[in-house]
PDB file of C-alpha atoms in Angstrom:
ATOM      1  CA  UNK A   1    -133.080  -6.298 -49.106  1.00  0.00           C
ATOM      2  CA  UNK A   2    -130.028  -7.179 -51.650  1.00  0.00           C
ATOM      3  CA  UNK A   3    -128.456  -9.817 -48.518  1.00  0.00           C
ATOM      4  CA  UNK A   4    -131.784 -11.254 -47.608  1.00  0.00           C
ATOM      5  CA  UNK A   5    -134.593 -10.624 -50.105  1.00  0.00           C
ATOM      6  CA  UNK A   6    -137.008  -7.983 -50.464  1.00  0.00           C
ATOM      7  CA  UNK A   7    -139.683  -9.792 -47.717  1.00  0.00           C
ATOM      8  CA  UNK A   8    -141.475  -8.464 -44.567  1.00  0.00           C
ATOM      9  CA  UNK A   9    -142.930 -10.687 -42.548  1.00  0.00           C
ATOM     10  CA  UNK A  10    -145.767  -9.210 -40.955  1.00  0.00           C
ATOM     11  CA  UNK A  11    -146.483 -10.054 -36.722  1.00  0.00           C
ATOM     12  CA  UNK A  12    -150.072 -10.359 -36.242  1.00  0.00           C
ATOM     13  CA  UNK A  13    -151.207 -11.827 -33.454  1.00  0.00           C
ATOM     14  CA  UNK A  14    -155.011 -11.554 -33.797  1.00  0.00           C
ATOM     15  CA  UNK A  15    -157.161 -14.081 -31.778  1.00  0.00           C
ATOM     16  CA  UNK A  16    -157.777 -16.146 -34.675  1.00  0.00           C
ATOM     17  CA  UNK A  17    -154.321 -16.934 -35.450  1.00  0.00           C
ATOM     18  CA  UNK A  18    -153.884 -17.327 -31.797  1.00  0.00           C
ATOM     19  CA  UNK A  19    -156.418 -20.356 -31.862  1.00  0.00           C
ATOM     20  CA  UNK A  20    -154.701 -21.599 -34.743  1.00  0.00           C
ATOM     21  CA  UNK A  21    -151.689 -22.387 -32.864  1.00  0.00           C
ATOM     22  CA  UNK A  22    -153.608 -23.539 -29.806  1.00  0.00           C
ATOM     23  CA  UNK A  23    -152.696 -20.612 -27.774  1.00  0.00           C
ATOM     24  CA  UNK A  24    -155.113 -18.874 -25.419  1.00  0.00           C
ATOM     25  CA  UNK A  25    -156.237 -15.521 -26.233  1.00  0.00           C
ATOM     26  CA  UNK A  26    -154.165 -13.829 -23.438  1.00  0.00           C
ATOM     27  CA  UNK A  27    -150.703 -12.208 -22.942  1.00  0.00           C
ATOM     28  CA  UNK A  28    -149.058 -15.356 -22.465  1.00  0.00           C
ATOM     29  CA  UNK A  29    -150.527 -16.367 -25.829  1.00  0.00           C
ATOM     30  CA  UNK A  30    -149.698 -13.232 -27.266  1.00  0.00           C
ATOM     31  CA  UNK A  31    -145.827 -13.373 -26.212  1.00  0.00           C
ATOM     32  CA  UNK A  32    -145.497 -17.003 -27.206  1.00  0.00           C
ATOM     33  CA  UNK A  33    -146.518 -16.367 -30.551  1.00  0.00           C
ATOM     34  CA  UNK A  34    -144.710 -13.187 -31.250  1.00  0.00           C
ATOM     35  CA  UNK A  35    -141.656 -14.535 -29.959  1.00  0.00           C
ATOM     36  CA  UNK A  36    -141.921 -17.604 -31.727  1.00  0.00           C
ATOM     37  CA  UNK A  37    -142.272 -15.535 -35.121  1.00  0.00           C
ATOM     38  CA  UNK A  38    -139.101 -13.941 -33.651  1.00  0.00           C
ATOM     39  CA  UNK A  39    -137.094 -16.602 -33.093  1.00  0.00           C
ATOM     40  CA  UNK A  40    -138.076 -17.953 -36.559  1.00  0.00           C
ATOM     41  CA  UNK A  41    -137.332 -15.580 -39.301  1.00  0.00           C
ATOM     42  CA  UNK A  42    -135.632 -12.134 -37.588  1.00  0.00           C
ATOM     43  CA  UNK A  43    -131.991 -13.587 -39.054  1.00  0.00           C
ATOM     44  CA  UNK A  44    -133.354 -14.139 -42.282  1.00  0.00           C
ATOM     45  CA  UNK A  45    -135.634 -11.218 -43.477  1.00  0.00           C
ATOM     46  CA  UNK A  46    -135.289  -8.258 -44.850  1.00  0.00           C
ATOM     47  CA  UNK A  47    -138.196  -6.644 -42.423  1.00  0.00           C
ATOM     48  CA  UNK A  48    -140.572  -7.525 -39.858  1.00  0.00           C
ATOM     49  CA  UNK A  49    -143.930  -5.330 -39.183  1.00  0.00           C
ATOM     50  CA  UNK A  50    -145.607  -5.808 -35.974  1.00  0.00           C
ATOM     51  CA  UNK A  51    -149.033  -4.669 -35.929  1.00  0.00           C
ATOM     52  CA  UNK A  52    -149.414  -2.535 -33.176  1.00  0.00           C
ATOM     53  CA  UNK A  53    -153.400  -2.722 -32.425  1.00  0.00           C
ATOM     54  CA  UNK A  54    -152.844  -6.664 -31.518  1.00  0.00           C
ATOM     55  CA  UNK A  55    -150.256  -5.799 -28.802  1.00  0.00           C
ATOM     56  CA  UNK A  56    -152.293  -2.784 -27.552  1.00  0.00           C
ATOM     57  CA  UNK A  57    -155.768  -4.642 -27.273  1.00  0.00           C
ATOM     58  CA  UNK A  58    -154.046  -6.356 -24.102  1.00  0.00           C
ATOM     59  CA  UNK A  59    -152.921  -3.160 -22.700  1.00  0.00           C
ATOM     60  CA  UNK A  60    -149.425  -1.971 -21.001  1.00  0.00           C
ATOM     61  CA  UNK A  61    -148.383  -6.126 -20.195  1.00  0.00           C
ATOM     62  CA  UNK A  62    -149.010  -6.256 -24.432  1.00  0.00           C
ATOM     63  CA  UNK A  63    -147.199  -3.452 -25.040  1.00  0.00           C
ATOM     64  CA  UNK A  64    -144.467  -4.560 -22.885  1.00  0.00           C
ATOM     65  CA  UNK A  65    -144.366  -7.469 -24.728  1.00  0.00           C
ATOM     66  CA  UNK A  66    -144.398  -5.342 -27.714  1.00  0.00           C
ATOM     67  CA  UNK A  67    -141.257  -3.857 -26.767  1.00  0.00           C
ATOM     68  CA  UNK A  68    -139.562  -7.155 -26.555  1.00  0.00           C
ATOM     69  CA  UNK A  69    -140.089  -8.151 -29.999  1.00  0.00           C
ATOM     70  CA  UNK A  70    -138.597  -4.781 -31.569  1.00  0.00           C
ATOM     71  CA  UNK A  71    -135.673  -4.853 -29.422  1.00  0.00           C
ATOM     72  CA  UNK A  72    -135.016  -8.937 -30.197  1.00  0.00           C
ATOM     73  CA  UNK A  73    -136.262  -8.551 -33.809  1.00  0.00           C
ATOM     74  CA  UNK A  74    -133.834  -5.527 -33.949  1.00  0.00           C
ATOM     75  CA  UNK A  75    -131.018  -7.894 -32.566  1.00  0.00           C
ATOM     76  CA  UNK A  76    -131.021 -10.634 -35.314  1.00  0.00           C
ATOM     77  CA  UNK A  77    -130.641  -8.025 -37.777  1.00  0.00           C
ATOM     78  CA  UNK A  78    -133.648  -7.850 -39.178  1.00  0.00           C
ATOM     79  CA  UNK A  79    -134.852  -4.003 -39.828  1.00  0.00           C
ATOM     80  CA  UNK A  80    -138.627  -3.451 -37.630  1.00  0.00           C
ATOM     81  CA  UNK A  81    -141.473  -1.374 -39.334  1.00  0.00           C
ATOM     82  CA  UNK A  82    -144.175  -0.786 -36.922  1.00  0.00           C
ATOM     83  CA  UNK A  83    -147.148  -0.541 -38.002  1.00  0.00           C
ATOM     84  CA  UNK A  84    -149.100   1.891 -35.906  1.00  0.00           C
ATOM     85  CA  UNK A  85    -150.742   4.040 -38.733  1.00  0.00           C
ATOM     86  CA  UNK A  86    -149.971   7.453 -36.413  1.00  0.00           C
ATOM     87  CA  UNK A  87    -151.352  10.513 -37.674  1.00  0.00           C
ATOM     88  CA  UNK A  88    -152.067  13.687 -35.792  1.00  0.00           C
ATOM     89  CA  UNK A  89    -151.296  17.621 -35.601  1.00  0.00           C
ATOM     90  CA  UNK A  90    -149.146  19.579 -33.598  1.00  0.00           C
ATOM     91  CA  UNK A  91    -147.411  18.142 -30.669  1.00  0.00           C
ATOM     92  CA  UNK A  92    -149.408  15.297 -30.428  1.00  0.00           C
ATOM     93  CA  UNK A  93    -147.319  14.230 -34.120  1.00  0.00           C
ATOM     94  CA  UNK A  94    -144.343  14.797 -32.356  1.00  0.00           C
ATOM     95  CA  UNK A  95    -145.946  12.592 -29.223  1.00  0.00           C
ATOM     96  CA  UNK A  96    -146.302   9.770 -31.838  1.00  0.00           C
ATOM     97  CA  UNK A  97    -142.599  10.258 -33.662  1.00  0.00           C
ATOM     98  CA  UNK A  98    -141.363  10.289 -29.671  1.00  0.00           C
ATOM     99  CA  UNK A  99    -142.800   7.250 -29.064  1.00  0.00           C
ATOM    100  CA  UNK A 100    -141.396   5.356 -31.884  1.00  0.00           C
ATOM    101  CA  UNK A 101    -138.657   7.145 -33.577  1.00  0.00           C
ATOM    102  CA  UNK A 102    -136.547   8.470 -30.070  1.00  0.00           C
ATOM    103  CA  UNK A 103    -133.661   6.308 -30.277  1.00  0.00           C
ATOM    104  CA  UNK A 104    -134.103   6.268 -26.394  1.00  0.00           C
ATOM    105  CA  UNK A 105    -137.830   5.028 -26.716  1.00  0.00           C
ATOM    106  CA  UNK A 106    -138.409   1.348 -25.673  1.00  0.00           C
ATOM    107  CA  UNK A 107    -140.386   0.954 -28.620  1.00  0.00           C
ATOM    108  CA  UNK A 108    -137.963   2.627 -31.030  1.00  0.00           C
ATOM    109  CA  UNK A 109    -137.940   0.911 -34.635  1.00  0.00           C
ATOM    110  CA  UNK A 110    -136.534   1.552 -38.089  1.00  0.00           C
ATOM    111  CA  UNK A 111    -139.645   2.888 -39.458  1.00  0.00           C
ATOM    112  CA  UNK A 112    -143.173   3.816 -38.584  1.00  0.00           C
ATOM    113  CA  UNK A 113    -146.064   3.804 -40.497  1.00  0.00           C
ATOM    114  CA  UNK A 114    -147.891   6.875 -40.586  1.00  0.00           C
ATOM    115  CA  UNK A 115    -151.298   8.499 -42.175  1.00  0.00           C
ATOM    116  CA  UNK A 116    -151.328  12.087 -44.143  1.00  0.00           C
ATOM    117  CA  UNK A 117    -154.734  12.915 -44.528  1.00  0.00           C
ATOM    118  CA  UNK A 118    -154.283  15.714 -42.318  1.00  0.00           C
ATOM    119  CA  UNK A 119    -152.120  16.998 -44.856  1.00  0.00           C
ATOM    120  CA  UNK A 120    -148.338  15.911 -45.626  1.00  0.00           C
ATOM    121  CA  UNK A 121    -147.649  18.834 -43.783  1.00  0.00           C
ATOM    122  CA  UNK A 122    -148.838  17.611 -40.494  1.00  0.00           C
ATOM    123  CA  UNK A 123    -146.128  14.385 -40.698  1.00  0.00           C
ATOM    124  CA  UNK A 124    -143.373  16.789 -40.313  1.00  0.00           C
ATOM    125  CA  UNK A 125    -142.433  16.209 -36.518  1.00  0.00           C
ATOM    126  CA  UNK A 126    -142.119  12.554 -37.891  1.00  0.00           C
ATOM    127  CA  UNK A 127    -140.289  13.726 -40.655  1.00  0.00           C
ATOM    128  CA  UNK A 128    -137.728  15.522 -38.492  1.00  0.00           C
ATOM    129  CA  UNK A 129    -137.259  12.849 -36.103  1.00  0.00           C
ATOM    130  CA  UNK A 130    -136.600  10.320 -38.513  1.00  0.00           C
ATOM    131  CA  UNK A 131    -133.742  11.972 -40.078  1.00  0.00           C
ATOM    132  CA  UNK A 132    -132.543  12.877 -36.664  1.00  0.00           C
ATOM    133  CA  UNK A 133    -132.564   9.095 -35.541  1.00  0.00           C
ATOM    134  CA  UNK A 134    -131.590   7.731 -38.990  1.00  0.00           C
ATOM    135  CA  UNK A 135    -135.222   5.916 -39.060  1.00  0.00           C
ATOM    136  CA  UNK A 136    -138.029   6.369 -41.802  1.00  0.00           C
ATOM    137  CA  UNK A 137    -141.794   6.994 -42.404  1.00  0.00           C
ATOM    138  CA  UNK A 138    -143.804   4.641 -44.684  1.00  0.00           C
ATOM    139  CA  UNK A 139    -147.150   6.871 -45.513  1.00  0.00           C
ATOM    140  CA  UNK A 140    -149.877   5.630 -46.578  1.00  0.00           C
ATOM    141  CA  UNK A 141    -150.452   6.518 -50.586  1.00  0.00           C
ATOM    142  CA  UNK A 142    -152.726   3.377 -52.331  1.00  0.00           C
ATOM    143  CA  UNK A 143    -153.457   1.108 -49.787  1.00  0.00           C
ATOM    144  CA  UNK A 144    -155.066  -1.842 -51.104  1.00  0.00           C
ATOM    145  CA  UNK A 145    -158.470  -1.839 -48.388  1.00  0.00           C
ATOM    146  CA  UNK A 146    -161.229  -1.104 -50.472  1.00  0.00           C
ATOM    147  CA  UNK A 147    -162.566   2.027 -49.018  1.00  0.00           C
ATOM    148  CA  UNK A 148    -158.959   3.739 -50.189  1.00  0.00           C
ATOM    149  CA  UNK A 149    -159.697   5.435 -53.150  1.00  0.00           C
ATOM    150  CA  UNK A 150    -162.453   7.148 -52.068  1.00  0.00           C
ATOM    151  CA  UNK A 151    -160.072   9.391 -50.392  1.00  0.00           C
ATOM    152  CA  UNK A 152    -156.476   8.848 -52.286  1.00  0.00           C
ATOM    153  CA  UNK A 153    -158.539   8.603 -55.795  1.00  0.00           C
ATOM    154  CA  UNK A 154    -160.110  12.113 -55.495  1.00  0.00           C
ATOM    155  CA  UNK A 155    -158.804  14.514 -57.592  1.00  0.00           C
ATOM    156  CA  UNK A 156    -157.455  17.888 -56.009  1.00  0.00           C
ATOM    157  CA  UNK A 157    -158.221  21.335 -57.721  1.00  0.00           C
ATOM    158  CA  UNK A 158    -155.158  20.836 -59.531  1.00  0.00           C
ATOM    159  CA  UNK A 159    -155.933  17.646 -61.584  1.00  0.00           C
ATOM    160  CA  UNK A 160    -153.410  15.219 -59.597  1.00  0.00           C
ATOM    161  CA  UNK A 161    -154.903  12.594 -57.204  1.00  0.00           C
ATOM    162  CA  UNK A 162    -154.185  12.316 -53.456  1.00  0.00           C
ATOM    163  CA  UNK A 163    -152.150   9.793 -53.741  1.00  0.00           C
ATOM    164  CA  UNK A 164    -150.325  10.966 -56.617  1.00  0.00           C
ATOM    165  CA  UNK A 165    -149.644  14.286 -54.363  1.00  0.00           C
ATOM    166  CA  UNK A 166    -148.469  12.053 -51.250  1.00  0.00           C
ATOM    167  CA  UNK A 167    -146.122  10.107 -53.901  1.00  0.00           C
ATOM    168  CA  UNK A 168    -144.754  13.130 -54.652  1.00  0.00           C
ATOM    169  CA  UNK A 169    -143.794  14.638 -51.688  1.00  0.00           C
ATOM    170  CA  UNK A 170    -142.125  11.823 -50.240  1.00  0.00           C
ATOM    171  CA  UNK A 171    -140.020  12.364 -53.885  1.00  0.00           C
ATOM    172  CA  UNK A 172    -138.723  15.383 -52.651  1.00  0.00           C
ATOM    173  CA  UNK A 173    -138.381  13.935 -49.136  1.00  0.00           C
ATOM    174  CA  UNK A 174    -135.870  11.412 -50.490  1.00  0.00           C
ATOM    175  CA  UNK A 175    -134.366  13.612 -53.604  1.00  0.00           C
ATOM    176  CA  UNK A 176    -130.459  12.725 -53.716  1.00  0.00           C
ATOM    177  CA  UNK A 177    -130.773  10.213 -51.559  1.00  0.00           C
ATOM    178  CA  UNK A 178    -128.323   7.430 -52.234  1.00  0.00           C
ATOM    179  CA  UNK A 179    -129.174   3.860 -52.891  1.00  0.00           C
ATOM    180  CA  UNK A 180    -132.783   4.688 -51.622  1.00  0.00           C
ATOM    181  CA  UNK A 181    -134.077   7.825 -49.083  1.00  0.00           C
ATOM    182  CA  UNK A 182    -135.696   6.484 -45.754  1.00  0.00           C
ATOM    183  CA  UNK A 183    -139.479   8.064 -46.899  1.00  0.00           C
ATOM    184  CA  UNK A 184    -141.650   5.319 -48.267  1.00  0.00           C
ATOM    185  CA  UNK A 185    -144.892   4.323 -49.205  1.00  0.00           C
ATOM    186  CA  UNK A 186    -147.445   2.096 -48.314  1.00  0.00           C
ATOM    187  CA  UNK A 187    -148.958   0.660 -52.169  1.00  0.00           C
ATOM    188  CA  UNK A 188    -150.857  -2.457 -51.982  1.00  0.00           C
ATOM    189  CA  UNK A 189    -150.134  -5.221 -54.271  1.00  0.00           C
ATOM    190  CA  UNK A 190    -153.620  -5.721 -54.882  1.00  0.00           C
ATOM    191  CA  UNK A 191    -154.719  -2.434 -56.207  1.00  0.00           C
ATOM    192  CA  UNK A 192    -154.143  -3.555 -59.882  1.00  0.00           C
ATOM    193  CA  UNK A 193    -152.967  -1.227 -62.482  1.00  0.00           C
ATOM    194  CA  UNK A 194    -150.519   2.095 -61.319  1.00  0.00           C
ATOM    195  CA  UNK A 195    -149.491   2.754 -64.427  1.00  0.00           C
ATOM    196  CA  UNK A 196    -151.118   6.856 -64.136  1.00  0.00           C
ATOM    197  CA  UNK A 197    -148.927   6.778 -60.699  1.00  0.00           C
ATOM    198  CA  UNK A 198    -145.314   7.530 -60.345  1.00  0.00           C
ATOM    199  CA  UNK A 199    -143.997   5.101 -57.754  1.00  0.00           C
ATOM    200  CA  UNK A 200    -140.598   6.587 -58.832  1.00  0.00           C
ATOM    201  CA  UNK A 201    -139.765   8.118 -55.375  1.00  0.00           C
ATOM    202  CA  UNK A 202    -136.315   6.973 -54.832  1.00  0.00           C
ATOM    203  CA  UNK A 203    -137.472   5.350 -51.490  1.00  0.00           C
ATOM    204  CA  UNK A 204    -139.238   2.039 -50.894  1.00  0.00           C
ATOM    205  CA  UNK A 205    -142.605   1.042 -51.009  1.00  0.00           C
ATOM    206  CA  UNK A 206    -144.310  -1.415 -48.478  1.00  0.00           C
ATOM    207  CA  UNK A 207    -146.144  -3.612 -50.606  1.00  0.00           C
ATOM    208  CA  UNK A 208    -149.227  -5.459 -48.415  1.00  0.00           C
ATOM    209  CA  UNK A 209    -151.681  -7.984 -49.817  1.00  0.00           C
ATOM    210  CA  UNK A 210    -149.408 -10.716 -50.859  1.00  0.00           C
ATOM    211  CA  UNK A 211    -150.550 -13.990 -49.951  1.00  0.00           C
ATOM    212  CA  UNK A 212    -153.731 -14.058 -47.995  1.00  0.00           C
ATOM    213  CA  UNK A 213    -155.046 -10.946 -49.571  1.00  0.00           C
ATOM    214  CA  UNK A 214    -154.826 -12.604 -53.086  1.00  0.00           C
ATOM    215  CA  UNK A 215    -151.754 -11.315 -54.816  1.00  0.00           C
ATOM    216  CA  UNK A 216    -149.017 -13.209 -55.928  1.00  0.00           C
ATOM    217  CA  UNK A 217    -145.432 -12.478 -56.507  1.00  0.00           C
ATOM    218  CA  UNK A 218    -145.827 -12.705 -60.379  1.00  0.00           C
ATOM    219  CA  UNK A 219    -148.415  -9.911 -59.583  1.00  0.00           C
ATOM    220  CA  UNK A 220    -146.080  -7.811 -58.394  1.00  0.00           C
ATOM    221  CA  UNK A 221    -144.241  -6.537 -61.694  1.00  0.00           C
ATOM    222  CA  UNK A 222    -147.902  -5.906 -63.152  1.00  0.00           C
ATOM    223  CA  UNK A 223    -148.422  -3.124 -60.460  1.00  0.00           C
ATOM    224  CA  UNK A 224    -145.126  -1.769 -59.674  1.00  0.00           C
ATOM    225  CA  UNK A 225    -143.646  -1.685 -62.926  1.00  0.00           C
ATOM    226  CA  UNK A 226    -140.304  -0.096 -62.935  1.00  0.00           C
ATOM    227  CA  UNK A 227    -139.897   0.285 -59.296  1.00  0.00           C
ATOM    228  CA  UNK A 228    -140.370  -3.048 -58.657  1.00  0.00           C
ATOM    229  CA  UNK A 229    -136.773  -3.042 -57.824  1.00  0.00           C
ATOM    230  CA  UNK A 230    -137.492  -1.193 -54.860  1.00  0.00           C
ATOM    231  CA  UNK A 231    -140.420  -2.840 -53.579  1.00  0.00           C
ATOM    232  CA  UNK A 232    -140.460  -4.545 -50.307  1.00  0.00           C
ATOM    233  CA  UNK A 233    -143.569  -6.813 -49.988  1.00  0.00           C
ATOM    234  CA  UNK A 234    -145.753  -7.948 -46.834  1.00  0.00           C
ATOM    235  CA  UNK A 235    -146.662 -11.097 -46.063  1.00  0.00           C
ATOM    236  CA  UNK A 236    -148.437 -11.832 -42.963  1.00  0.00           C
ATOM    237  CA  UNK A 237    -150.977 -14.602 -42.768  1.00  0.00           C
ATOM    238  CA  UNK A 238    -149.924 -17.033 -45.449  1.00  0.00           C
ATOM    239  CA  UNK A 239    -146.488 -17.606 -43.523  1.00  0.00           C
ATOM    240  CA  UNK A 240    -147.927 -17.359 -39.640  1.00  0.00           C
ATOM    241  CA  UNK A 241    -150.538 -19.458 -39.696  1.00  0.00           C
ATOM    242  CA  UNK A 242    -147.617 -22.339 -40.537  1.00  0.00           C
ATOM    243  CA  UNK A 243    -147.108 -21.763 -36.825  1.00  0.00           C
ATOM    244  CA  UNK A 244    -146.535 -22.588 -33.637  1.00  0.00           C
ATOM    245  CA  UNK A 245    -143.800 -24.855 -35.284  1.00  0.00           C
ATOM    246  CA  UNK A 246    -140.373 -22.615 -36.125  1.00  0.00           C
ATOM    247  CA  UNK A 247    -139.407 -24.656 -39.282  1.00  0.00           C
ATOM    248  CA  UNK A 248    -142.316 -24.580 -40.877  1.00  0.00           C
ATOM    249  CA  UNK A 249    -142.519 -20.796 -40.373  1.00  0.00           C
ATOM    250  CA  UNK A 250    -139.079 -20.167 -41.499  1.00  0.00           C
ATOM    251  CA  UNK A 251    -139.357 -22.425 -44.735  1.00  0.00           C
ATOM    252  CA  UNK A 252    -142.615 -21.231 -45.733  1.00  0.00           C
ATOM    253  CA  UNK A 253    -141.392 -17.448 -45.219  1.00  0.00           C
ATOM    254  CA  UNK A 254    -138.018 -18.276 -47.338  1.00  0.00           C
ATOM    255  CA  UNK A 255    -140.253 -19.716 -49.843  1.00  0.00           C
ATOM    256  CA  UNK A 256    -142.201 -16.543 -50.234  1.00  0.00           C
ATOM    257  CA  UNK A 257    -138.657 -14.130 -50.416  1.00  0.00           C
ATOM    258  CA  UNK A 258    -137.351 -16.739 -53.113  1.00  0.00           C
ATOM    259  CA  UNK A 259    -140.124 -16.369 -55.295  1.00  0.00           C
ATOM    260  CA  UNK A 260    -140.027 -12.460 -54.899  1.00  0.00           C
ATOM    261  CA  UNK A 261    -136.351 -12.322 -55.031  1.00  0.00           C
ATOM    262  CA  UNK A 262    -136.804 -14.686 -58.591  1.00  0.00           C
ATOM    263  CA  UNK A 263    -139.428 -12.218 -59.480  1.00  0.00           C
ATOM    264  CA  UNK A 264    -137.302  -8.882 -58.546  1.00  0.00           C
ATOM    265  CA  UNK A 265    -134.406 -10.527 -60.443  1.00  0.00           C
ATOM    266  CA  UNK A 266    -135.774 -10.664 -63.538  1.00  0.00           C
ATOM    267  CA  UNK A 267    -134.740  -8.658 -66.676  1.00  0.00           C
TER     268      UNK A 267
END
């Protein structure tokens, strides 16, 4: 993030964007695109965050092509979040950590996204794994859909939120960590005032919404507050549908991380 600017480019290759770049909705469509995304901003970024479900809708040819992008995103430097949203008990947690968080798994990445409303508790295989690989966990705390709150909103028996407890157990998750711990969270940039949260969890937080969603980077330091410092926003649609042509994808994504990094910068 300090080297390249605190930006994650999002992969998304849904069958709209697919048509947008006059590719067919097929497998050669699907690795054309991804590559191309690739090939156009993996040496520059801080992040990229390939949405799982798009690869996985074409089934094992997508998620060999999957594979590809984390291992050549991975090779230009650029540190791979996939987004899968895994969340499960038991061994079948550990099945899911395995899968992406195995330094010998083909579709090993630097983080994985993960859901803890089976309880925290039930993220520890993931937990584990991570430290063992040197990888991370973003969990999902105040995402910015609008069906969120019902759930990370309520209030437990003990007066603090949800989300408030999830932010504060990937606190202690991180605690001594130095610059940042490898635990984040997922807090969207559209969810308005946080003020009543503490986003002070000494590990970063994946920011989605920017761009298509509506927020802006001058949003950002309205939500985030003091840990703006360590926020690392997503932007997915505003800079891929500048596609299939590589320039335009790579100047419209360093666009977005200079107006962040002017933003983080700030006093």
């Amino acid at each position: 993030m300090d080297e390249r600017g605190p930006l994650c480019v999002g992969i998304d290759p849904h069958a709209s964007l697919l048509a947008e770049w006059g590719l067919d909705d097929d497998v050669a469509g699907l690795e054309r695109f991804s590559r191309t995304v690739v090939e156009a901003v993996a040496d520059r970024v801080a992040v990229m965050k390939p949405q799982s479900a798009f690869f996985e809708r074409f089934g094992s040819r997508g998620v060999a092509v999957l594979e590809t992008v984390v291992r050549e995103a991975r090779a230009a430097g650029t540190l791979v979040v996939m987004d899968a949203k895994r969340g499960d008990i038991g061994s079948t947690m550990a099945g899911y950590a395995e899968a992406y968080l195995h330094k010998d798994a083909p579709l090993f990445c630097d983080a994985l996204t993960v859901s803890p409303y089976l309880g925290y508790g039930s993220l520890s295989p993931a937990v584990a794994l991570a430290r063992q690989s040197g990888a991370g966990l973003f969990v999902l705390a105040l995402t910015s859909n609008p069906e969120g709150p019902e759930v990370q909103h309520a209030v437990r028996a003990d007066g603090r939120s949800v989300g408030a407890t999830m932010l504060a157990h990937l606190a202690a998750e991180n605690a001594g960590e130095e610059p940042l711990g490898s635990f984040g969270a997922v807090v969207g940039a559209t969810v308005g005032d946080l003020s009543s949260y503490d986003l002070a969890i000494n590990g970063p937080l994946l920011a989605p919404g920017v761009g298509a969603q509506g927020a802006t980077a001058t949003d950002l330091p309205k939500v985030f507050g003091s840990a703006l410092r360590n926020v690392v926003p997503n932007v997915s649609r505003s800079v891929l549908r500048h596609g299939p042509d590589v320039g335009a994808l790579r100047t419209t994504a360093e666009r977005f991380a200079e107006e962040i990094q002017a933003v983080v910068a700030a006093p």
